Every structure is written in structure tokens, then in C-alpha cells.
GROMACS .gro file of C-alpha atoms in nm:
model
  383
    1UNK     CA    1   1.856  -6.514   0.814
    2UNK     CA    2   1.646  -6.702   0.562
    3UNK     CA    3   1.819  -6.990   0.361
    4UNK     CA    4   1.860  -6.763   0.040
    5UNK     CA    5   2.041  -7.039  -0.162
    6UNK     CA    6   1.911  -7.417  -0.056
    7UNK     CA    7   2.099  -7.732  -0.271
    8UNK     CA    8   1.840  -7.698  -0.545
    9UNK     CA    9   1.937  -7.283  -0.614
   10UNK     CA   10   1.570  -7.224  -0.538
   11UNK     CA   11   1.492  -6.883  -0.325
   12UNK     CA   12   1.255  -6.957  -0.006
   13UNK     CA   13   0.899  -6.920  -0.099
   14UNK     CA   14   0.686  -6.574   0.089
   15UNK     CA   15   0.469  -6.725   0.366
   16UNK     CA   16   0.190  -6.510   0.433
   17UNK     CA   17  -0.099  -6.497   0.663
   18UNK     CA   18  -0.359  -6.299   0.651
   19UNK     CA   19  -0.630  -6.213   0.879
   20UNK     CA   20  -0.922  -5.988   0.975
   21UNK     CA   21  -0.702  -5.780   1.194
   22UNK     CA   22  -0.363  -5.873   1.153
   23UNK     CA   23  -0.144  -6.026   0.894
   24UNK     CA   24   0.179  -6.194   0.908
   25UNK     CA   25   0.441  -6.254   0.692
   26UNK     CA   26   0.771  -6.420   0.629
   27UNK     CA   27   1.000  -6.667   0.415
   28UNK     CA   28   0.940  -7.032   0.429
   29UNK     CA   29   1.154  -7.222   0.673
   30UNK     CA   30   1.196  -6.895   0.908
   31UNK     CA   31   1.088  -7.032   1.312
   32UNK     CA   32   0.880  -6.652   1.293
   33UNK     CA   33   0.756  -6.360   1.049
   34UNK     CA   34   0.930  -6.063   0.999
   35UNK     CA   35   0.648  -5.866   1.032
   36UNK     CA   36   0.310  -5.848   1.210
   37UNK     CA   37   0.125  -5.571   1.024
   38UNK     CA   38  -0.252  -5.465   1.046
   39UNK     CA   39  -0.479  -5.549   0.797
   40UNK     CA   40  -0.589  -5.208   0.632
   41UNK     CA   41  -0.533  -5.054   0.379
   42UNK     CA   42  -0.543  -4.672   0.219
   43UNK     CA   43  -0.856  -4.607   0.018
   44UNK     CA   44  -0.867  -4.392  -0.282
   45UNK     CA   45  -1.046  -4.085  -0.165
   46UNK     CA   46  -0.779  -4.058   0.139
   47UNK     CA   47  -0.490  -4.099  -0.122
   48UNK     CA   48  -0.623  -3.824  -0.317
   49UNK     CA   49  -0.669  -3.637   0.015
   50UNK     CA   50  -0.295  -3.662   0.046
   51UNK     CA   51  -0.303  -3.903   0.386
   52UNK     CA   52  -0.088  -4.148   0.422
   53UNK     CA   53  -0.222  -4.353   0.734
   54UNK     CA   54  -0.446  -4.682   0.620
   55UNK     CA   55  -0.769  -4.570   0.694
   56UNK     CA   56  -1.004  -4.882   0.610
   57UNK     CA   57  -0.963  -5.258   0.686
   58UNK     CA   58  -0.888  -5.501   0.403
   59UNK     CA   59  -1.198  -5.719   0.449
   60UNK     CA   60  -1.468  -5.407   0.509
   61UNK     CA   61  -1.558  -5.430   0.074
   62UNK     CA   62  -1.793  -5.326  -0.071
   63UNK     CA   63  -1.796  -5.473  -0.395
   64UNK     CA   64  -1.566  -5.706  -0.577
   65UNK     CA   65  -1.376  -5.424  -0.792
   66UNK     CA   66  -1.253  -5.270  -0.487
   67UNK     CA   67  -1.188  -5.606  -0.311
   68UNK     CA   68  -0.916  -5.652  -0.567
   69UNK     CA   69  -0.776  -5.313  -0.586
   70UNK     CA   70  -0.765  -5.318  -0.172
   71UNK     CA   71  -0.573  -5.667  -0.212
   72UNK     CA   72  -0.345  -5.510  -0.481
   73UNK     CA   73  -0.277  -5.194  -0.289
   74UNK     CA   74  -0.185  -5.434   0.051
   75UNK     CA   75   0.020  -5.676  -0.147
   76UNK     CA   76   0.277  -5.375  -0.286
   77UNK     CA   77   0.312  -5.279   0.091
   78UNK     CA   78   0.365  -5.625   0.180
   79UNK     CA   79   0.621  -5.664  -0.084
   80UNK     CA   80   0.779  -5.362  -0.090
   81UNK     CA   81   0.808  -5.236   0.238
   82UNK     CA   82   0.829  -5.518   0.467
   83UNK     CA   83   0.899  -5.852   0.261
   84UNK     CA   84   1.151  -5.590   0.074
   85UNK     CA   85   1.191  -5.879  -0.238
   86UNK     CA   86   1.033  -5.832  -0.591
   87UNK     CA   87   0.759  -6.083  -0.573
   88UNK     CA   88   0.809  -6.167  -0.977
   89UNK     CA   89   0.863  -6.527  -1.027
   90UNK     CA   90   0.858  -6.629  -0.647
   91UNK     CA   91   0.670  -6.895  -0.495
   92UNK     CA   92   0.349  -6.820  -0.195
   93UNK     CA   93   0.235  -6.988   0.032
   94UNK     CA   94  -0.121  -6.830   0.153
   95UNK     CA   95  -0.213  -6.991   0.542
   96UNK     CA   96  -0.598  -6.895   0.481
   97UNK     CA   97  -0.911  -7.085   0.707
   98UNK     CA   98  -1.120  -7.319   0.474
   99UNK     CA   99  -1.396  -7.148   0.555
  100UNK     CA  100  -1.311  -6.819   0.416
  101UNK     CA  101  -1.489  -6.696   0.172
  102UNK     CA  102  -1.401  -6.825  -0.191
  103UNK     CA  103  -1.416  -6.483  -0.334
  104UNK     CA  104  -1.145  -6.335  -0.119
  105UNK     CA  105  -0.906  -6.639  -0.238
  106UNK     CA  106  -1.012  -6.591  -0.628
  107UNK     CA  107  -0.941  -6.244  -0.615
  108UNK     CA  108  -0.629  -6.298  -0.400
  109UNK     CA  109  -0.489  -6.526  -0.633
  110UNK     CA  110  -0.591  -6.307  -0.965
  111UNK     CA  111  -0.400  -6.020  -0.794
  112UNK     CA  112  -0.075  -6.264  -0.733
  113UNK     CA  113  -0.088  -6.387  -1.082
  114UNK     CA  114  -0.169  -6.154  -1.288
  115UNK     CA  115  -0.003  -5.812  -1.106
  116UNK     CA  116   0.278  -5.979  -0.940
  117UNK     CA  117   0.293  -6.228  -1.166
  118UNK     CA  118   0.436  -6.455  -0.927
  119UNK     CA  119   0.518  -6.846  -1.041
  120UNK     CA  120   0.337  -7.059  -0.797
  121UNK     CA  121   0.096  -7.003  -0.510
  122UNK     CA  122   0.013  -7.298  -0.245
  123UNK     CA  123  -0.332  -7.233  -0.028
  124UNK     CA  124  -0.292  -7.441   0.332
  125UNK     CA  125  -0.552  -7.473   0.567
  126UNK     CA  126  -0.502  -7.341   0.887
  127UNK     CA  127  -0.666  -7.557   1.125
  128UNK     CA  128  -0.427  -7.874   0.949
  129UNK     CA  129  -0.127  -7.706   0.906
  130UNK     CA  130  -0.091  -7.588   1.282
  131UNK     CA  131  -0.041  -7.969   1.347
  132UNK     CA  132   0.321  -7.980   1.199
  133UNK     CA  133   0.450  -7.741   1.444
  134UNK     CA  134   0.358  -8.017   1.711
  135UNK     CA  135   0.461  -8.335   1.484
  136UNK     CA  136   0.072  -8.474   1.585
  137UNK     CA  137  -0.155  -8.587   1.313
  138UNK     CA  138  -0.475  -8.576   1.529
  139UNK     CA  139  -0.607  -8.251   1.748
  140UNK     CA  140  -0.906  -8.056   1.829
  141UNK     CA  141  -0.818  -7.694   1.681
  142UNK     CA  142  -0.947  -7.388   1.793
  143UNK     CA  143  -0.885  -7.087   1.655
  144UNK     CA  144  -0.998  -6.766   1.812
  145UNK     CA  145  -0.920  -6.425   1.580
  146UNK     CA  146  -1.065  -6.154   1.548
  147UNK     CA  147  -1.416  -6.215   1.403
  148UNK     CA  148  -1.511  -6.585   1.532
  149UNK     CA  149  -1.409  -6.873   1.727
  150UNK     CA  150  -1.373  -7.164   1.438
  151UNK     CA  151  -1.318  -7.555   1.613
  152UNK     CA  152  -1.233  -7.768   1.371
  153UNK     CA  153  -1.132  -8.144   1.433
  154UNK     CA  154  -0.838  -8.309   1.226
  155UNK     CA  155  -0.766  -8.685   1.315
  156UNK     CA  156  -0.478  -8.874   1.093
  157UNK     CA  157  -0.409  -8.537   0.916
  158UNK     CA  158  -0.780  -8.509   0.804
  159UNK     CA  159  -0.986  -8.173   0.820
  160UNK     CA  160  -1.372  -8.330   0.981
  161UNK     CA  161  -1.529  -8.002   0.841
  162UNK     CA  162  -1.901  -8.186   0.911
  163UNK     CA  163  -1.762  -8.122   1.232
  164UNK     CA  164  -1.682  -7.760   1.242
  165UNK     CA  165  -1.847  -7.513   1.452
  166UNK     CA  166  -1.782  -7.106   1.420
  167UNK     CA  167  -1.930  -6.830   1.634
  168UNK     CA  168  -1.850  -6.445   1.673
  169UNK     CA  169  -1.692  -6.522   2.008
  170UNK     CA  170  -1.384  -6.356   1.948
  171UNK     CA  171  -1.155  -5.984   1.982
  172UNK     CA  172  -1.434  -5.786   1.844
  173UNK     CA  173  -1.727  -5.932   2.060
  174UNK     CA  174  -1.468  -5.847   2.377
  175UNK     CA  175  -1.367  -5.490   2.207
  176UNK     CA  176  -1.749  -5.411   2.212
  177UNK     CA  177  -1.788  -5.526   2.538
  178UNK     CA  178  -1.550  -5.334   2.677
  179UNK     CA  179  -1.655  -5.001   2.498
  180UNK     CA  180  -2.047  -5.080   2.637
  181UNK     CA  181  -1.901  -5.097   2.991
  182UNK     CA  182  -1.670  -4.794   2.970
  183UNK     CA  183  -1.981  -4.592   2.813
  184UNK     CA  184  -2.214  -4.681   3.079
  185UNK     CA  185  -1.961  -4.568   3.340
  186UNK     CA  186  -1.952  -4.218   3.187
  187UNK     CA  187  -1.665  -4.284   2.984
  188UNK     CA  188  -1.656  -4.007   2.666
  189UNK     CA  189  -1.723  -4.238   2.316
  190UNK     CA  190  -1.495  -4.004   2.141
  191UNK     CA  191  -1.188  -4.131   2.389
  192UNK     CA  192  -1.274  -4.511   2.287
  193UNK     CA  193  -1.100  -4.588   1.908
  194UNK     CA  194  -1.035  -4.939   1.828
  195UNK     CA  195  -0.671  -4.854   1.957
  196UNK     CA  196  -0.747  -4.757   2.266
  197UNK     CA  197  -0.956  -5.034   2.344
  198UNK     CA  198  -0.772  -5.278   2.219
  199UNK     CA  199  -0.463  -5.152   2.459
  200UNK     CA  200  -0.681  -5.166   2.786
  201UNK     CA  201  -0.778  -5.530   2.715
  202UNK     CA  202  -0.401  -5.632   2.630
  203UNK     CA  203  -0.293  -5.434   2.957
  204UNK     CA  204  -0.571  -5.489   3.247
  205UNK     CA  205  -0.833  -5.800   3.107
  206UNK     CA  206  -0.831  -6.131   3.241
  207UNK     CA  207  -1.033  -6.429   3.234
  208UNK     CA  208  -1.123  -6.468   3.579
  209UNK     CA  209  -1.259  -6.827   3.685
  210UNK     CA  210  -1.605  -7.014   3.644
  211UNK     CA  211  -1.688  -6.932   4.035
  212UNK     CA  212  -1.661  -6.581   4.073
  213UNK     CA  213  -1.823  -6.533   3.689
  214UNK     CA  214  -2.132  -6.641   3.850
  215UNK     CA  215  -2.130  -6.410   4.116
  216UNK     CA  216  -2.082  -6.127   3.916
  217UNK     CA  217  -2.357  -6.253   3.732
  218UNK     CA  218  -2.576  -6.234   4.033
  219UNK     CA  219  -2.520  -5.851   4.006
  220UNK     CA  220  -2.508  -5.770   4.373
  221UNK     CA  221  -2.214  -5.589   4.477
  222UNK     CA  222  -2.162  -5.717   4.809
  223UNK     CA  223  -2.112  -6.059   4.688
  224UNK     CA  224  -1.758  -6.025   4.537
  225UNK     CA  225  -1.501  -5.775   4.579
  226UNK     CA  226  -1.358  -5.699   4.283
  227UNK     CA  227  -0.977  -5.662   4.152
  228UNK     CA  228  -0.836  -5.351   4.188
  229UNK     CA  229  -0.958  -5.020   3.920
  230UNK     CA  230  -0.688  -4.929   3.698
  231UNK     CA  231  -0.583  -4.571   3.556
  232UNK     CA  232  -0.573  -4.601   3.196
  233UNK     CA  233  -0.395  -4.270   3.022
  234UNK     CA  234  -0.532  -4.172   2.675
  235UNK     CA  235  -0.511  -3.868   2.462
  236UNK     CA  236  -0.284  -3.658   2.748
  237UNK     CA  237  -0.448  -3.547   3.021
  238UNK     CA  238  -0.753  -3.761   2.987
  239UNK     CA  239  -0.773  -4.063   3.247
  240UNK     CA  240  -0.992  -4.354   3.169
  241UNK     CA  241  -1.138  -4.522   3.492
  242UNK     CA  242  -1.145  -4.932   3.383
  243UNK     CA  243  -1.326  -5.113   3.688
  244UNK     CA  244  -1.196  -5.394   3.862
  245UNK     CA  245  -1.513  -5.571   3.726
  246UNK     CA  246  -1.486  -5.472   3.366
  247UNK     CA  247  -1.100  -5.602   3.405
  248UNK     CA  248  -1.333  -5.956   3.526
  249UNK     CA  249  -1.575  -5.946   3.322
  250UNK     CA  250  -1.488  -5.819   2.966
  251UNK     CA  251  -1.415  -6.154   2.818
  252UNK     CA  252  -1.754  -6.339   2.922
  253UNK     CA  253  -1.942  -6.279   2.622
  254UNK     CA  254  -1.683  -6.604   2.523
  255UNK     CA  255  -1.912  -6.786   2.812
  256UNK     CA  256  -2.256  -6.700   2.762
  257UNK     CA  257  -2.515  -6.832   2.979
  258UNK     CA  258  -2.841  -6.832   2.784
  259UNK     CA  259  -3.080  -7.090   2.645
  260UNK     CA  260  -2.888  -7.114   2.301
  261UNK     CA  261  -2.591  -7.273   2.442
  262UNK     CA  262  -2.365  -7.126   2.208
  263UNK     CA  263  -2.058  -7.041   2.395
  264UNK     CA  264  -1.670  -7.155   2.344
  265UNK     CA  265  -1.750  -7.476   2.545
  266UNK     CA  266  -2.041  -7.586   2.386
  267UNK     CA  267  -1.936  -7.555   2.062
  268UNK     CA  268  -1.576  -7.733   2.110
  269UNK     CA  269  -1.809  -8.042   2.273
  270UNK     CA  270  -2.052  -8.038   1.973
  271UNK     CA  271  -1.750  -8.046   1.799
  272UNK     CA  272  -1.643  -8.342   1.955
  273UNK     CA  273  -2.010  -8.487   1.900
  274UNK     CA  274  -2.029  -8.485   1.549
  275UNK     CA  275  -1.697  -8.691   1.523
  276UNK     CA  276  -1.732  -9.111   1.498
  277UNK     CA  277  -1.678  -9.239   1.893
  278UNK     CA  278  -1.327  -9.379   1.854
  279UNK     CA  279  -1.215  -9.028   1.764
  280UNK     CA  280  -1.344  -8.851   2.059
  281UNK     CA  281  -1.123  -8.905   2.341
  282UNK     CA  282  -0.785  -8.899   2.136
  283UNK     CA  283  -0.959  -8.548   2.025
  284UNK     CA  284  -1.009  -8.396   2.341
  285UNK     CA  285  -0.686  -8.532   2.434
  286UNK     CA  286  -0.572  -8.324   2.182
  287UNK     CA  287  -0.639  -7.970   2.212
  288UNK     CA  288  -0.488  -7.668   2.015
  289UNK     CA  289  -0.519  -7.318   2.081
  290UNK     CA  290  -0.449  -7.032   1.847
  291UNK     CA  291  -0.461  -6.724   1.740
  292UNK     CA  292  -0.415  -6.359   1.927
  293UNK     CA  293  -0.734  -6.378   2.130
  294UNK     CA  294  -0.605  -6.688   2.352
  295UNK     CA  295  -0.267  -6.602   2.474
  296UNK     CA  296  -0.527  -6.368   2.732
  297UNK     CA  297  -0.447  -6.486   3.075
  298UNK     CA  298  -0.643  -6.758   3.265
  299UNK     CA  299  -0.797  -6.896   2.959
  300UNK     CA  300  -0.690  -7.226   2.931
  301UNK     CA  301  -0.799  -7.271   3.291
  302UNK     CA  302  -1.143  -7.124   3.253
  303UNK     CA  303  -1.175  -7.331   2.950
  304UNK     CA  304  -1.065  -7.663   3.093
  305UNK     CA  305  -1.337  -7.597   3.380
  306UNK     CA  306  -1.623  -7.544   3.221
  307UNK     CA  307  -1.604  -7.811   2.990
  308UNK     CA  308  -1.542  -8.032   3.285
  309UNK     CA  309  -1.849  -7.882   3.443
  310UNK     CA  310  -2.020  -7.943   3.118
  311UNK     CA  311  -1.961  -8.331   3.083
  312UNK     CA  312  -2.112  -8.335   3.406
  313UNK     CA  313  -2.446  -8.196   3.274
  314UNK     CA  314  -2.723  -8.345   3.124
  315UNK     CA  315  -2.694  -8.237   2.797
  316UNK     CA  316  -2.341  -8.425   2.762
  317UNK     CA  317  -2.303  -8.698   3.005
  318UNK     CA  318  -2.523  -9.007   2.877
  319UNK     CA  319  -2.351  -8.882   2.512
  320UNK     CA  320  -1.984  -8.803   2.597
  321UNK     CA  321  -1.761  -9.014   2.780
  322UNK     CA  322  -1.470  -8.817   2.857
  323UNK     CA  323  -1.266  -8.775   3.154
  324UNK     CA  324  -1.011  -8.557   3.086
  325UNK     CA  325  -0.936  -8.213   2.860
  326UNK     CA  326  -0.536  -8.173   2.726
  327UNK     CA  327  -0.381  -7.924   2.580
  328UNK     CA  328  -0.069  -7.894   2.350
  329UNK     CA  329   0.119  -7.604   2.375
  330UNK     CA  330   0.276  -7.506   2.041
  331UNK     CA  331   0.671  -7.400   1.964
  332UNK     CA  332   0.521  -7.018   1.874
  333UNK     CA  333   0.267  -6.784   2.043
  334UNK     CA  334  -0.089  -6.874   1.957
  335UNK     CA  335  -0.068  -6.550   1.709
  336UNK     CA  336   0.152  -6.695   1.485
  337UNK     CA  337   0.162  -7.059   1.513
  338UNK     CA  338  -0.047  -7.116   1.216
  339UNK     CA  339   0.207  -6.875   1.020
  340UNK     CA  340   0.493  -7.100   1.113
  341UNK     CA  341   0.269  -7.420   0.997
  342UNK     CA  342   0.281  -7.270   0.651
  343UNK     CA  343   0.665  -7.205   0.690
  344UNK     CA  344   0.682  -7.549   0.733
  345UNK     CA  345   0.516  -7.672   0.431
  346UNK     CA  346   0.696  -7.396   0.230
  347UNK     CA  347   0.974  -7.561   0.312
  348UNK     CA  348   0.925  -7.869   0.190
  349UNK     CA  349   0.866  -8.060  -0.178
  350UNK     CA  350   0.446  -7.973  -0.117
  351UNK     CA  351   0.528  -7.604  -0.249
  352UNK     CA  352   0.659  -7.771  -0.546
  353UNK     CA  353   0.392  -8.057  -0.672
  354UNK     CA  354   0.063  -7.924  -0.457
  355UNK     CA  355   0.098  -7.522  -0.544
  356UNK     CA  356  -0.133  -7.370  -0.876
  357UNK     CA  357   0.128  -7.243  -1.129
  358UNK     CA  358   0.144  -6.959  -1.340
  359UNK     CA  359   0.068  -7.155  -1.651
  360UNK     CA  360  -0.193  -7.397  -1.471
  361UNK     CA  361  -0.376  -7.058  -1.377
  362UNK     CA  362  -0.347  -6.846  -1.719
  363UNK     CA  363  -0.577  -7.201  -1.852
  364UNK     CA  364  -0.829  -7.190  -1.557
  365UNK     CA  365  -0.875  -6.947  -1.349
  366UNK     CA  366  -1.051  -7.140  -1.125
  367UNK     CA  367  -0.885  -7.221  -0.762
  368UNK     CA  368  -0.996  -7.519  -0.652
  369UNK     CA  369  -1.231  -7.518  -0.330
  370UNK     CA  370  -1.346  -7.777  -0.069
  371UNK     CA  371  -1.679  -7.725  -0.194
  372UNK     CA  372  -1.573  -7.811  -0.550
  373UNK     CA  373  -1.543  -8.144  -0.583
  374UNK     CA  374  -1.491  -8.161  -1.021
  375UNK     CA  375  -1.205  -7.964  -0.891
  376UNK     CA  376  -1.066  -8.130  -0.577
  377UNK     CA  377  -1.052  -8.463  -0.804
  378UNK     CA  378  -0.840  -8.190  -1.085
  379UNK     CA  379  -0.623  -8.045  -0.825
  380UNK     CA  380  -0.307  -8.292  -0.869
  381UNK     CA  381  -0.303  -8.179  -1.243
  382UNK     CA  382  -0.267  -7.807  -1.180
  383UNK     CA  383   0.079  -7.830  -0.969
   0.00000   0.00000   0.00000
């Protein structure tokens, strides 16, 4: 149970988290959300349909009008069904990526403000805020969702966003490589919703290792014997066949081999490249894996491999000097770690003298943004 009544009388601010696929939410100070809920939402022409089911995801807009009213509409459920508290005159804390778009967070906060009306709301990175569930100001953070692998360093509790790198190496890229496989093998389309693929790549995908990736690449069949095909029931009486090498193979559009050199390990080394020399070994000392897409099994291994293999190359090794790869593992599953980051910093004075209040907001409506810098130097007079 949530600390309802702290010393100061104040209720615990709503953390919430929300993401291309998933969102989660919670009260500040909690060790986990209360709920993991999908990001979608029920459109008008459904409603007046009479459905009931969300039928569209939050982020697939089309305009700005019905970005808001989608936000609006998913808020109420968030408050109302699963937070289950009147959102009037609490505090938010919002765990968003700096790189999302600033529209979403303008429209996010108009809809907080000025239909919830809500007193404060407090924006936290995600790539800095996952460091206070490990007590570490420095790490290498990659988070792989649902869209896109983002790496972003942070050394002494400082976001190096020269440094980033971001590429659609993520759920969806596996999700469609899964339902290209299963169509080739004579697998009926109509069998293959986002559900159902989604469920065969939680219950039979792996990340096998570096070694036999290549020999499947070869694409001879005698030179690897596969794992063993799995039965996967959908819709009653269908059966969908998933190969041994689909179970193999589905997550190597993460490991590319091609010219562009654009895969998970190159971009978490030109991450490292971009950063000043005396912050690149205590960086890849430092490594930080979240979100849903890397709690797959064998990742971390695979990972840790290649970008040994890589240093090795000569691409990287007259320009990084690195021996070893670490990596932390966090208090919370990779899902939510992030999540309980912003629990933590709800929880503490931040939410008081670094959040945008009510009245700060009615006199500029402005949120202040990264790229903003007139209003990153204004920010400490908005709290």
C-alpha cells in the first residue's frame, strides 16, 4: 500500500509511463505499478458503433485534434479505472524519452492541466532516471521498446544526447519478422494479429548465439540442426507450425549483417565513440538494459559477444580501447525499471521545486524542451 499520508499531509504523486505499446502506472514511492495496460485507445466511430474494445493505438494520429482527444480519452481510463483516484489537484510525474516528440508532451500536458486540472506535472527522462534504481551516476543506457533501440550515455548524472543513437531495432521489427516467416511457410495471414504474434515470440523465441547465427545465415540446411518445431494453438482448432529456425532466428533483424552497420552493437559502440576518452571505459563498464524487448532470453550473452567480436575488428580497434563489456542488472524487470526511476523522484523534494505548476502553466503554455534553450535557462522559475 502506497504511503497515503507522508509527515508533510501530502498524497503520493501518479507515476506514469507511457509507451508505444504499453503503459505503466502507479503512485510515487511504490517498488512497482499497479497496472501494465496497452496503449490504445477507443476511437469515435467504434464508440458510436457501440464497441467497447480499444481499437486504435494512442500514438497512430492523425492530426493534432485527435492526438489530444486520444490522450484525453486514455487519461479517464487511466484515472478512473485503474489509478481509481480523482486526478484534480494531484501531482504527475510523466517518465517520457527525451527524444519524443515535443508535440505529444504539449498536448499531454494541455490535457493534464486543463481537463484534469491537476496541480503539478514533473517530465523525467528515461534514460537518467533508470540510474537511481542502481544508486550509479554514470551508465551506458539502452532502451529497447517497441519502436526503436535508443543508447544514450549519462556520466555524473548527465544525459550525452550528441551521443545518442536510435534505430527501429526493436518488438515491431521482430513481430514482422516473425509474421514474414510464418507466411512463407504457408501460414494463413488472417491467423497472425498482433496478439498472436506477439504470444509465439514471448513463448518459443530466443536469441540463439553469434556462431550458429552465421550458419543459418549460410542457408544450407545440413549445416545446423535446428531446435525443436513447436505447436502453437490459435483460434481453436487451428495449429500454427513455428520452426525450430524461426524460434533461432526471429530476433536477428537486432544483428544485421549488411554494409550499413547499423545493428544493436554498432550503434551502442558509436555510442561509446562520440563520448570524450576518459568516459569510455567507465561507460562500457556500465551497461543498462531496459525495456520489454530485452528480458528475451540469451540476449545479454549475444550482446556481450558481438561487441567483443567487434572491438576486435577494424573498424573499432585502433579507435576503442576496451577490454571488457558489464552489465548492471536493475532491482525491477527491464519493463518497468524506468517506471520505478520516476517513483523514485516522485518521491522525493524534485516533484516539489522541478515540476510545471498549474499557475506557472495557465501564464505559458510552453513546456520547456532540450531543444529550447530560452527555456531550459527559465525552467527553475516555473516550479
Amino acid at each position: 500500500m502506497p504511503l497515503y499520508d507522508t509527515m508533510l499531509q501530502e498524497k503520493p504523486a501518479i507515476v506514469l509511463e507511457i509507451g508505444t505499446a504499453l503503459t505503466k502506472l502507479g503512485f510515487a514511492g511504490e517498488p512497482y505499478p499497479r497496472s501494465i495496460i496497452a496503449s490504445e485507445v477507443l476511437d469515435h466511430e467504434a464508440k458510436n458503433a457501440g464497441l467497447t474494445t480499444p481499437n486504435r493505438k494512442l500514438f497512430d494520429y492523425t492530426s493534432e485534434v485527435e492526438l489530444y482527444d486520444w490522450l484525453v480519452e486514455f487519461l479517464k481510463t487511466v484515472f478512473f479505472k485503474y489509478v481509481l483516484v480523482s486526478p484534480k489537484d494531484r501531482k504527475v510525474v510523466i517518465v517520457e524519452s527525451v527524444l519524443c516528440p515535443t508535440i505529444i508532451k504539449e498536448k499531454l500536458a494541455r490535457a493534464l492541466f486543463c481537463h484534469f486540472d491537476v496541480s503539478s506535472v514533473f517530465f523525467v527522462p528515461t534514460h537518467l532516471v533508470v540510474l537511481a534504481t542502481l544508486a550509479v551516476e554514470t551508465a551506458l543506457v539502452v532502451d529497447i521498446g517497441y519502436k526503436e533501440a535508443v543508447v544514450v550515455p549519462v556520466f555524473c548524472g548527465v544525459q550525452a544526447l550528441y551521443a545518442a543513437e536510435a534505430q527501429p531495432l526493436a518488438a515491431e521489427s521482430v513481430h514482422n519478422e516473425i509474421r514474414r516467416q510464418l507466411v512463407a511457410s504457408g501460414v494463413d495471414e488472417k491467423l497472425l494479429t498482433e496478439t498472436t504474434v506477439e504470444d509465439i515470440k514471448i513463448r518459443t523465441c530466443f536469441v540463439t548465439t553469434a556462431e550458429r547465427a552465421a550458419k543459418f545465415r549460410q542457408e544450407d540446411e545440413a549445416a545446423i540442426q535446428p531446435c525443436p518445431d513447436v505447436d502453437y494453438p490459435a483460434k481453436g482448432d487451428a495449429i500454427i507450425k513455428v520452426s525450430g529456425r524461426l524460434r533461432e532466428t526471429a530476433y536477428e533483424v537486432m544483428f544485421p549483417e549488411d554494409n550499413d552497420r547499423l545493428g544493436l552493437p554498432y550503434i551502442i559502440l558509436n555510442a561509446i565513440l562520440k563520448c570524450p576518452r576518459d568516459t569510455r571505459v567507465p561507460l562500457a563498464n556500465n551497461l543498462v538494459l531496459i525495456g520489454g524487448s530485452t528480458m528475451v532470453q540469451g540476449l545479454t550473452a549475444r550482446l556481450k559477444s558481438e561487441l567483443l567480436a567487434l572491438l576486435k575488428t577494424d573498424l573499432y580497434k585502433e579507435r576503442l580501447f576496451i577490454q571488457t563489456f558489464k552489465f548492471h542488472k536493475a532491482p525491477a524487470e527491464p519493463n518497468f525499471t524506468a517506471w520505478l526511476g520516476g517513483s523514485i523522484y516522485g518521491a522525493t523534494d524534485l516533484v516539489l521545486t522541478k515540476s510545471i505548476s498549474r499557475e506557472a502553466y495557465s501564464k505559458n503554455q510552453t513546456i520547456p524542451d532540450f531543444t529550447n534553450f530560452e527555456e531550459t535557462r527559465a525552467a527553475p522559475m516555473r516550479g
